[in-house]
XYZ file of N, CA and C in Angstrom:
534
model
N 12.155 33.862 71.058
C 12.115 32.468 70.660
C 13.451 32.102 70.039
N 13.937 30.903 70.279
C 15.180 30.575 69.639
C 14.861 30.037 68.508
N 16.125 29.592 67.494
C 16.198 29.214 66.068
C 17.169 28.082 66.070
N 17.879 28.349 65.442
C 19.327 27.759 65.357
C 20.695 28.105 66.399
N 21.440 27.427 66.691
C 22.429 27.523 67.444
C 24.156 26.767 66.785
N 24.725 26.773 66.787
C 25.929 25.961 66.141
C 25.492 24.658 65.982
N 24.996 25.019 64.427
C 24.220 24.218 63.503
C 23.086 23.585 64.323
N 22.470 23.415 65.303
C 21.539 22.932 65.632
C 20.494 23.857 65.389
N 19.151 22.471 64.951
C 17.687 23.956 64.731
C 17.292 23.359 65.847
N 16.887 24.312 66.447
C 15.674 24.217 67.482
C 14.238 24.209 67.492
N 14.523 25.025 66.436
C 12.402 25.777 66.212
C 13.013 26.233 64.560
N 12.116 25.200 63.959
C 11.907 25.340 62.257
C 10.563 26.457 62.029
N 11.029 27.150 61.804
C 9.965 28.325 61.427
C 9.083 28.157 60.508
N 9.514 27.162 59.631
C 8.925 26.705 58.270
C 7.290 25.936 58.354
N 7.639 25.404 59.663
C 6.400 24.360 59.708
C 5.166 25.072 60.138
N 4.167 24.359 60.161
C 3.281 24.363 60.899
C 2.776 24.716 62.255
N 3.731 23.352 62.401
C 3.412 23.333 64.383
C 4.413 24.770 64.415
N 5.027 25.246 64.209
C 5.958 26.056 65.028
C 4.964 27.754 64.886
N 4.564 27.910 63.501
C 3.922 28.716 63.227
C 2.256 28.909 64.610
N 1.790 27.760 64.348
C 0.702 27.703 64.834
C 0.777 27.750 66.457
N 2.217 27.454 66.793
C 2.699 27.893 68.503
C 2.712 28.990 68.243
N 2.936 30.133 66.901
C 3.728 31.468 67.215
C 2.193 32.071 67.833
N 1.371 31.625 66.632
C 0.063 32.460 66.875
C -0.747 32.523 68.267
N -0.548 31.185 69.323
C -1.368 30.622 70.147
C -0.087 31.682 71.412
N 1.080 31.935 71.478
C 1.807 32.560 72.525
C 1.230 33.848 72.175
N 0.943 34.990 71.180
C 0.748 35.790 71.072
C -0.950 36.006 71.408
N -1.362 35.155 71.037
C -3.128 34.980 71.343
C -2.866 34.902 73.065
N -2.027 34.240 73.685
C -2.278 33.887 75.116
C -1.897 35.422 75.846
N -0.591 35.823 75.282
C -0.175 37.235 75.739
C -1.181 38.215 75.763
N -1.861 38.431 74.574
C -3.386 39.226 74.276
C -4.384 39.160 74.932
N -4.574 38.284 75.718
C -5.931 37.643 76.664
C -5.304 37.943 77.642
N -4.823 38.382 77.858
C -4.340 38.598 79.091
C -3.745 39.810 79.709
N -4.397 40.250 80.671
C -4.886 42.155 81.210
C -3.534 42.880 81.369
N -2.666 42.167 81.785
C -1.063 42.736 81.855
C -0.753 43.583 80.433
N -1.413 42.838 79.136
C -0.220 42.996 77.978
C -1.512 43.899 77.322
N -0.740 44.321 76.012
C -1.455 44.721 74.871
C -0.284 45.017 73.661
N -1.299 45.330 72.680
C -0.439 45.946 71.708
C 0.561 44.962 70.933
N 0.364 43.548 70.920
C 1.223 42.732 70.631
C 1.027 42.570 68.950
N 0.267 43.448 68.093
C 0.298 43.632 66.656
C 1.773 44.651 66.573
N 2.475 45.191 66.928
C 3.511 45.643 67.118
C 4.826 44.915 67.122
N 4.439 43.363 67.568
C 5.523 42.112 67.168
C 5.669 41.964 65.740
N 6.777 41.351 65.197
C 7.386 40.867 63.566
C 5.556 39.433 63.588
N 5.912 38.735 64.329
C 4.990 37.682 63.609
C 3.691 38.048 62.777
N 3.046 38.890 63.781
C 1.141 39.126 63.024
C 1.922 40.284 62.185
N 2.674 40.999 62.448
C 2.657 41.728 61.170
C 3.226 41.038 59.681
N 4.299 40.053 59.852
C 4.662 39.351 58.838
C 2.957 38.758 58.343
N 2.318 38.305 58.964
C 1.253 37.269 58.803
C 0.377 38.618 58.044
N 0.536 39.967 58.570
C -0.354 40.702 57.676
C -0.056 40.971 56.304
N 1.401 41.285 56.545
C 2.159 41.217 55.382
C 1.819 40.652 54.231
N 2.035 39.303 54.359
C 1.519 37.884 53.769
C 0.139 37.882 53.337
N -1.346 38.372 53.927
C -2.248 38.541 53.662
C -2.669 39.604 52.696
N -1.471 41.005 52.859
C -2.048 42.296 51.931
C -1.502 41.850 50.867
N -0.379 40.876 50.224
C 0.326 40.836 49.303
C 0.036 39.784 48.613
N -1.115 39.174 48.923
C -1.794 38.050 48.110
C -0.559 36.834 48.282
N -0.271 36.549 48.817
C 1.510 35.218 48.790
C 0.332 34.076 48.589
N 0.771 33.591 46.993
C 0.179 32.078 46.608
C 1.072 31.399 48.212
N 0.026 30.104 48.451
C 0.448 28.706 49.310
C 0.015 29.191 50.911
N -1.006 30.499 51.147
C -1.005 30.384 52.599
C -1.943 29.449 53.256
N -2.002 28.875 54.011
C -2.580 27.835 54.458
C -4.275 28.786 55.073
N -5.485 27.835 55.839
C -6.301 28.826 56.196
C -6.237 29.660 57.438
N -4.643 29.038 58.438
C -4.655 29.892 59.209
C -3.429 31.259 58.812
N -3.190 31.170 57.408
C -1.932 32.406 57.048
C -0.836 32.301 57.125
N -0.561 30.810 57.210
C 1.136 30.291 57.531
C 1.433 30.137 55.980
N 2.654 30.321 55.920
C 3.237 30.031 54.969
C 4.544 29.163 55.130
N 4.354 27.673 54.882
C 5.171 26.957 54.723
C 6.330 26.883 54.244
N 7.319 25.526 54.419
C 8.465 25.618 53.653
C 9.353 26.740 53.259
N 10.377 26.327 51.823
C 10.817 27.412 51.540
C 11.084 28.926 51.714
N 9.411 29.009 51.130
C 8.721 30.196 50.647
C 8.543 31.132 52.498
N 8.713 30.435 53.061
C 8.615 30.980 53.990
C 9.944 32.517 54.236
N 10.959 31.422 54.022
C 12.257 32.394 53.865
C 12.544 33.531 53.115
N 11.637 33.141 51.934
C 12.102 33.684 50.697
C 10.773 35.268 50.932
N 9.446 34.977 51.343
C 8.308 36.127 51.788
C 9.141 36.933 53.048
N 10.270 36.104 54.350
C 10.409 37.087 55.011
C 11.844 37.938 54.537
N 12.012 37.685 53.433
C 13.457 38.475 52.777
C 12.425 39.906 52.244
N 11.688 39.430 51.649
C 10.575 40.598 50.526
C 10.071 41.333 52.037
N 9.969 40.548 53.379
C 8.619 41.577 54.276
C 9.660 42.563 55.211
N 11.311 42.033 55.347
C 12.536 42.671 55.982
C 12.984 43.821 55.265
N 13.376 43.540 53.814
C 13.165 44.472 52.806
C 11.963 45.744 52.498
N 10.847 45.529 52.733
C 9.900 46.481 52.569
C 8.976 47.051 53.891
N 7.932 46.557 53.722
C 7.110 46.651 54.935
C 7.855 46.371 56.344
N 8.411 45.513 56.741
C 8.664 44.586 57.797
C 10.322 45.518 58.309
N 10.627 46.651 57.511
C 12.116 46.465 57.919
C 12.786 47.043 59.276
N 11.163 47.677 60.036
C 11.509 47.872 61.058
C 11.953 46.821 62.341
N 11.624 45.857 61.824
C 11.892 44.186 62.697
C 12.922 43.723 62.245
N 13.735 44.141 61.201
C 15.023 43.780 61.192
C 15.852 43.162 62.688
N 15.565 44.436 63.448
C 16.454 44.082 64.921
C 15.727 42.844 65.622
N 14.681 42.490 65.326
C 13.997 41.613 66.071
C 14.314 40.179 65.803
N 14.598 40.441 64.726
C 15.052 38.753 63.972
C 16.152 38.536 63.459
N 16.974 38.025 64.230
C 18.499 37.789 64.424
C 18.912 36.222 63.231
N 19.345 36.009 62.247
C 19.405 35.376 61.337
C 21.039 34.607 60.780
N 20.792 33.754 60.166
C 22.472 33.398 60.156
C 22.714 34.428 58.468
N 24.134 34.530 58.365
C 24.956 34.804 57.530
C 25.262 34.634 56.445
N 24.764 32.945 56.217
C 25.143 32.399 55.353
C 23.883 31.626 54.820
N 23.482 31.543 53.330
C 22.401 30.762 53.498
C 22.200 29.480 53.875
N 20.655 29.089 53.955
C 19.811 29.802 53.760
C 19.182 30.599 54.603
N 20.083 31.236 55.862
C 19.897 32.320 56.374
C 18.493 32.195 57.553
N 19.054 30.978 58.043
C 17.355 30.529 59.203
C 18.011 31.968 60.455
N 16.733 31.762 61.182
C 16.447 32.645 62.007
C 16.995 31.823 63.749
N 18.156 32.771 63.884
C 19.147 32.043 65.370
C 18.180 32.532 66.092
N 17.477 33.775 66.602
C 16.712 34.242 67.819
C 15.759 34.943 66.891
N 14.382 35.297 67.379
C 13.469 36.100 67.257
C 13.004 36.745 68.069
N 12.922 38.223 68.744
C 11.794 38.811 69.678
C 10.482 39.332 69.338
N 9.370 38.876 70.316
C 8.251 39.113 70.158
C 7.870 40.300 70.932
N 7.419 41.464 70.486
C 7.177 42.663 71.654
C 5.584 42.772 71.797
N 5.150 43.096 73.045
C 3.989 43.286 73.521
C 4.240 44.440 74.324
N 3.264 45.361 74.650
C 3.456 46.428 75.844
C 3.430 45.964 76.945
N 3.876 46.089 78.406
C 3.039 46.155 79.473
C 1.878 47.119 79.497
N 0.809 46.439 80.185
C -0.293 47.561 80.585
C -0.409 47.728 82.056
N -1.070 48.988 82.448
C -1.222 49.368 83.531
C -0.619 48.218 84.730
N 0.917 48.767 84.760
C 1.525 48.159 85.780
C 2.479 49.525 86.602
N 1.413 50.241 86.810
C 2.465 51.594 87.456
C 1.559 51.384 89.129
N 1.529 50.424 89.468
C 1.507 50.369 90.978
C 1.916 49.109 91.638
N 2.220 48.763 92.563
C 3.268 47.473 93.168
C 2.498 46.567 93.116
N 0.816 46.577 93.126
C 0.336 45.126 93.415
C 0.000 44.431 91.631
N 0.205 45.069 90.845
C 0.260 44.830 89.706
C 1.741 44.587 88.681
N 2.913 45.069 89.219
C 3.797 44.923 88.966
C 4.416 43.418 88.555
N 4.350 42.464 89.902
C 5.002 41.618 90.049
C 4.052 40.280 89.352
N 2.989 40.859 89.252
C 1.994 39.528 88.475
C 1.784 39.624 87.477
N 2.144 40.628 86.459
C 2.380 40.966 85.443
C 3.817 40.526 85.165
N 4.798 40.547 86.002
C 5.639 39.696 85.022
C 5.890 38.074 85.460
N 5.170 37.464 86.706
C 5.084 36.318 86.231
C 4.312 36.364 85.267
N 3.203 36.573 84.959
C 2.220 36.152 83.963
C 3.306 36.139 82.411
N 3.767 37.267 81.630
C 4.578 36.811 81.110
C 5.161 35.591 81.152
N 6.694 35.417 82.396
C 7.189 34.382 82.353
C 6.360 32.920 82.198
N 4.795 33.216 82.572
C 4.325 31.816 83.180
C 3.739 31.536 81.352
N 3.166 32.563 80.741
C 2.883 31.835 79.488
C 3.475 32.057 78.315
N 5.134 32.229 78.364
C 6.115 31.998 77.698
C 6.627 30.552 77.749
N 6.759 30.380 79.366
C 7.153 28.814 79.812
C 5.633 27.568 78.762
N 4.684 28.163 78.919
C 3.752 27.031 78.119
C 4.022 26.921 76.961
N 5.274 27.547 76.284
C 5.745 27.373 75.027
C 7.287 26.872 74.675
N 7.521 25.616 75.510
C 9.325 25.150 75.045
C 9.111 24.780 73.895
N 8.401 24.658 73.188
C 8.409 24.361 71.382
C 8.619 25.492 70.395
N 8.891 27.059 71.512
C 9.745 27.575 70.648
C 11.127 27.807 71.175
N 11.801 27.012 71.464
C 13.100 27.246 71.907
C 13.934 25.962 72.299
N 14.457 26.047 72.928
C 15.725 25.438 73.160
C 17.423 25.322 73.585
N 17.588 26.765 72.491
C 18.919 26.992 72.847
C 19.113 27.287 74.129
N 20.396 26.962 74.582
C 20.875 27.344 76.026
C 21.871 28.816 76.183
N 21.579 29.795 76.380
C 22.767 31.236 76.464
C 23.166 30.965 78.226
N 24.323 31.407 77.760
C 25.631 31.291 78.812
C 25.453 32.536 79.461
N 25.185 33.275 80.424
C 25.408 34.565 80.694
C 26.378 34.777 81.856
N 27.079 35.820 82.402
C 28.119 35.635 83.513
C 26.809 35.783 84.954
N 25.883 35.576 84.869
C 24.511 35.451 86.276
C 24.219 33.794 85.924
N 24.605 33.248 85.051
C 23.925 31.859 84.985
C 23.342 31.309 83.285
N 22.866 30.652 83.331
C 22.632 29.801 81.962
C 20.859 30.068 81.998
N 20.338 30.452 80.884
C 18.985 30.739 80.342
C 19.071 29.850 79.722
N 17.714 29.383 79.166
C 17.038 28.412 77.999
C 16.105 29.213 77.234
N 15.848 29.443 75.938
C 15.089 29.895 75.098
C 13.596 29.428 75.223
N 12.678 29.458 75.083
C 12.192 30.835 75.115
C 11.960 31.492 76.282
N 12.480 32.676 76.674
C 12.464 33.015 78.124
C 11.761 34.808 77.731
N 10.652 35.533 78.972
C 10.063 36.635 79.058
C 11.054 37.482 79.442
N 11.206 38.664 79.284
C 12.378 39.518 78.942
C 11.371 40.887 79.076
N 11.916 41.801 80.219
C 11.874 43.143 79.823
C 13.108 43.843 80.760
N 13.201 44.821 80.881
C 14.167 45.917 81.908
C 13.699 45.733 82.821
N 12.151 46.473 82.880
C 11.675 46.735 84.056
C 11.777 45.677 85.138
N 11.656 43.977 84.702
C 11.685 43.106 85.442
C 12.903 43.064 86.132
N 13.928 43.858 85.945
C 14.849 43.486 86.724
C 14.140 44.074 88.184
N 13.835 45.184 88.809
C 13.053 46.164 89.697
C 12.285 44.919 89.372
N 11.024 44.290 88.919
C 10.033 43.970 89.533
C 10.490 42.364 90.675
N 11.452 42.313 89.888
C 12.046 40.630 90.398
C 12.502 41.356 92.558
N 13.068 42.640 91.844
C 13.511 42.912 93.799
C 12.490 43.096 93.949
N 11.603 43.729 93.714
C 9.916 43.841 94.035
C 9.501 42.458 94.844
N 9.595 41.453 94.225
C 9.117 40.183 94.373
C 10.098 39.593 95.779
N 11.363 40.066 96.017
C 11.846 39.552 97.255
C 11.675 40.201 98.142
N 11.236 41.540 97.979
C 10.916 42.445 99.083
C 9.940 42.085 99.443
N 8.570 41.788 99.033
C 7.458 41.136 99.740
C 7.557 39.994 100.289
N 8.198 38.725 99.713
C 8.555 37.574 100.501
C 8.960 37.568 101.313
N 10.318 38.440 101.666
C 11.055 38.558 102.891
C 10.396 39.455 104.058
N 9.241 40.494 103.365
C 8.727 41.655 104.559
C 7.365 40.150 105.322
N 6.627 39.389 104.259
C 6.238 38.062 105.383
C 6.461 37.654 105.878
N 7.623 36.893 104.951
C 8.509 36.034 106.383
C 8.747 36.951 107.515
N 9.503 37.747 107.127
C 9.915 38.846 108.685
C 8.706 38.970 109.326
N 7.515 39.237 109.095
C 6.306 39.705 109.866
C 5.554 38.059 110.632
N 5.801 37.032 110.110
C 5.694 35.940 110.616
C 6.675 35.261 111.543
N 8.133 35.576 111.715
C 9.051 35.281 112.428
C 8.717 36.110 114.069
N 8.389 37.675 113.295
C 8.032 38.397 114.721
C 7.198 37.790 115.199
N 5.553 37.502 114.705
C 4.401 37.069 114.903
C 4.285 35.980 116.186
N 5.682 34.841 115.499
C 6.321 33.793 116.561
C 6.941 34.509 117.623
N 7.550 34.611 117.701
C 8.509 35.248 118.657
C 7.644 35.814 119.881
């Protein structure tokens, strides 16, 4: 998910709505047979965080607003949380908003080809139901991304995956004509 970009915010972490998108992308990832394991992301664990440590002001779904928001994920980076350090990419200077965030989920049982490639649209497809966390635009030397975009290795292989079947149809339909 993106944050800030040269000085622009994109996705205020502070609020509500942004919070209550974090929970509903991770709820959608979870429901869904591709993924698991997505308590392993910074968000629900910050949100557990927040719950074992009693934090006066959480709302009834566990958000913590405003400020205090910044100030609980300094205490959850610092202690509990500091294995997500790498996950949450932050500015320099205060008050130190959050430029990128990654959310990790496992793949599940995708070790055969007809499961491969629908497993990572599915990703991409209910990442895309979330441009309210993102925005920023990255430059890469393959082309220009928009935030929030699904991300693993493996997809690079599943993406040729995905032209190798298109093209072995078409080819089998061109003969078909012929």
């Amino acid at each position: 998910t993106g944050g800030r970009s040269n000085g622009d915010l994109f996705v205020d972490y502070t609020t509500n709505e942004t919070q209550t998108a974090l929970d509903a992308l991770l709820n959608d990832v979870e429901a869904n047979k591709h993924f698991r394991d997505c308590n392993s992301a910074w968000w629900p664990a910050f949100k557990q965080f927040l719950q074992a440590t009693s934090v006066a002001g959480l709302t009834p779904e566990g958000h913590l607003l405003g400020n205090a928001f910044y100030t609980q994920l300094d205490v959850f980076l610092a202690t509990a949380g500091s294995r997500f350090k790498g996950d949450i990419q932050r500015e320099e200077i205060d008050p130190k908003l959050i430029i990128i965030a990654t959310q990790r989920c496992t793949l599940f049982d995708v070790f055969t080809l007809d499961t491969q490639v629908p497993a990572m649209d599915a990703a991409r497809s209910i990442i895309n139901k979330r441009p309210e966390l993102g925005g920023d635009v990255y430059t890469t030397d393959r082309g220009t991304i928009k935030t929030p975009f699904a991300y693993a290795f493996v997809f690079l292989f599943f993406d040729g995956l995905a032209v190798v079947q298109q093209e072995t149809i078409r080819n089998i339909i061109i003969a078909g004509i012929a």
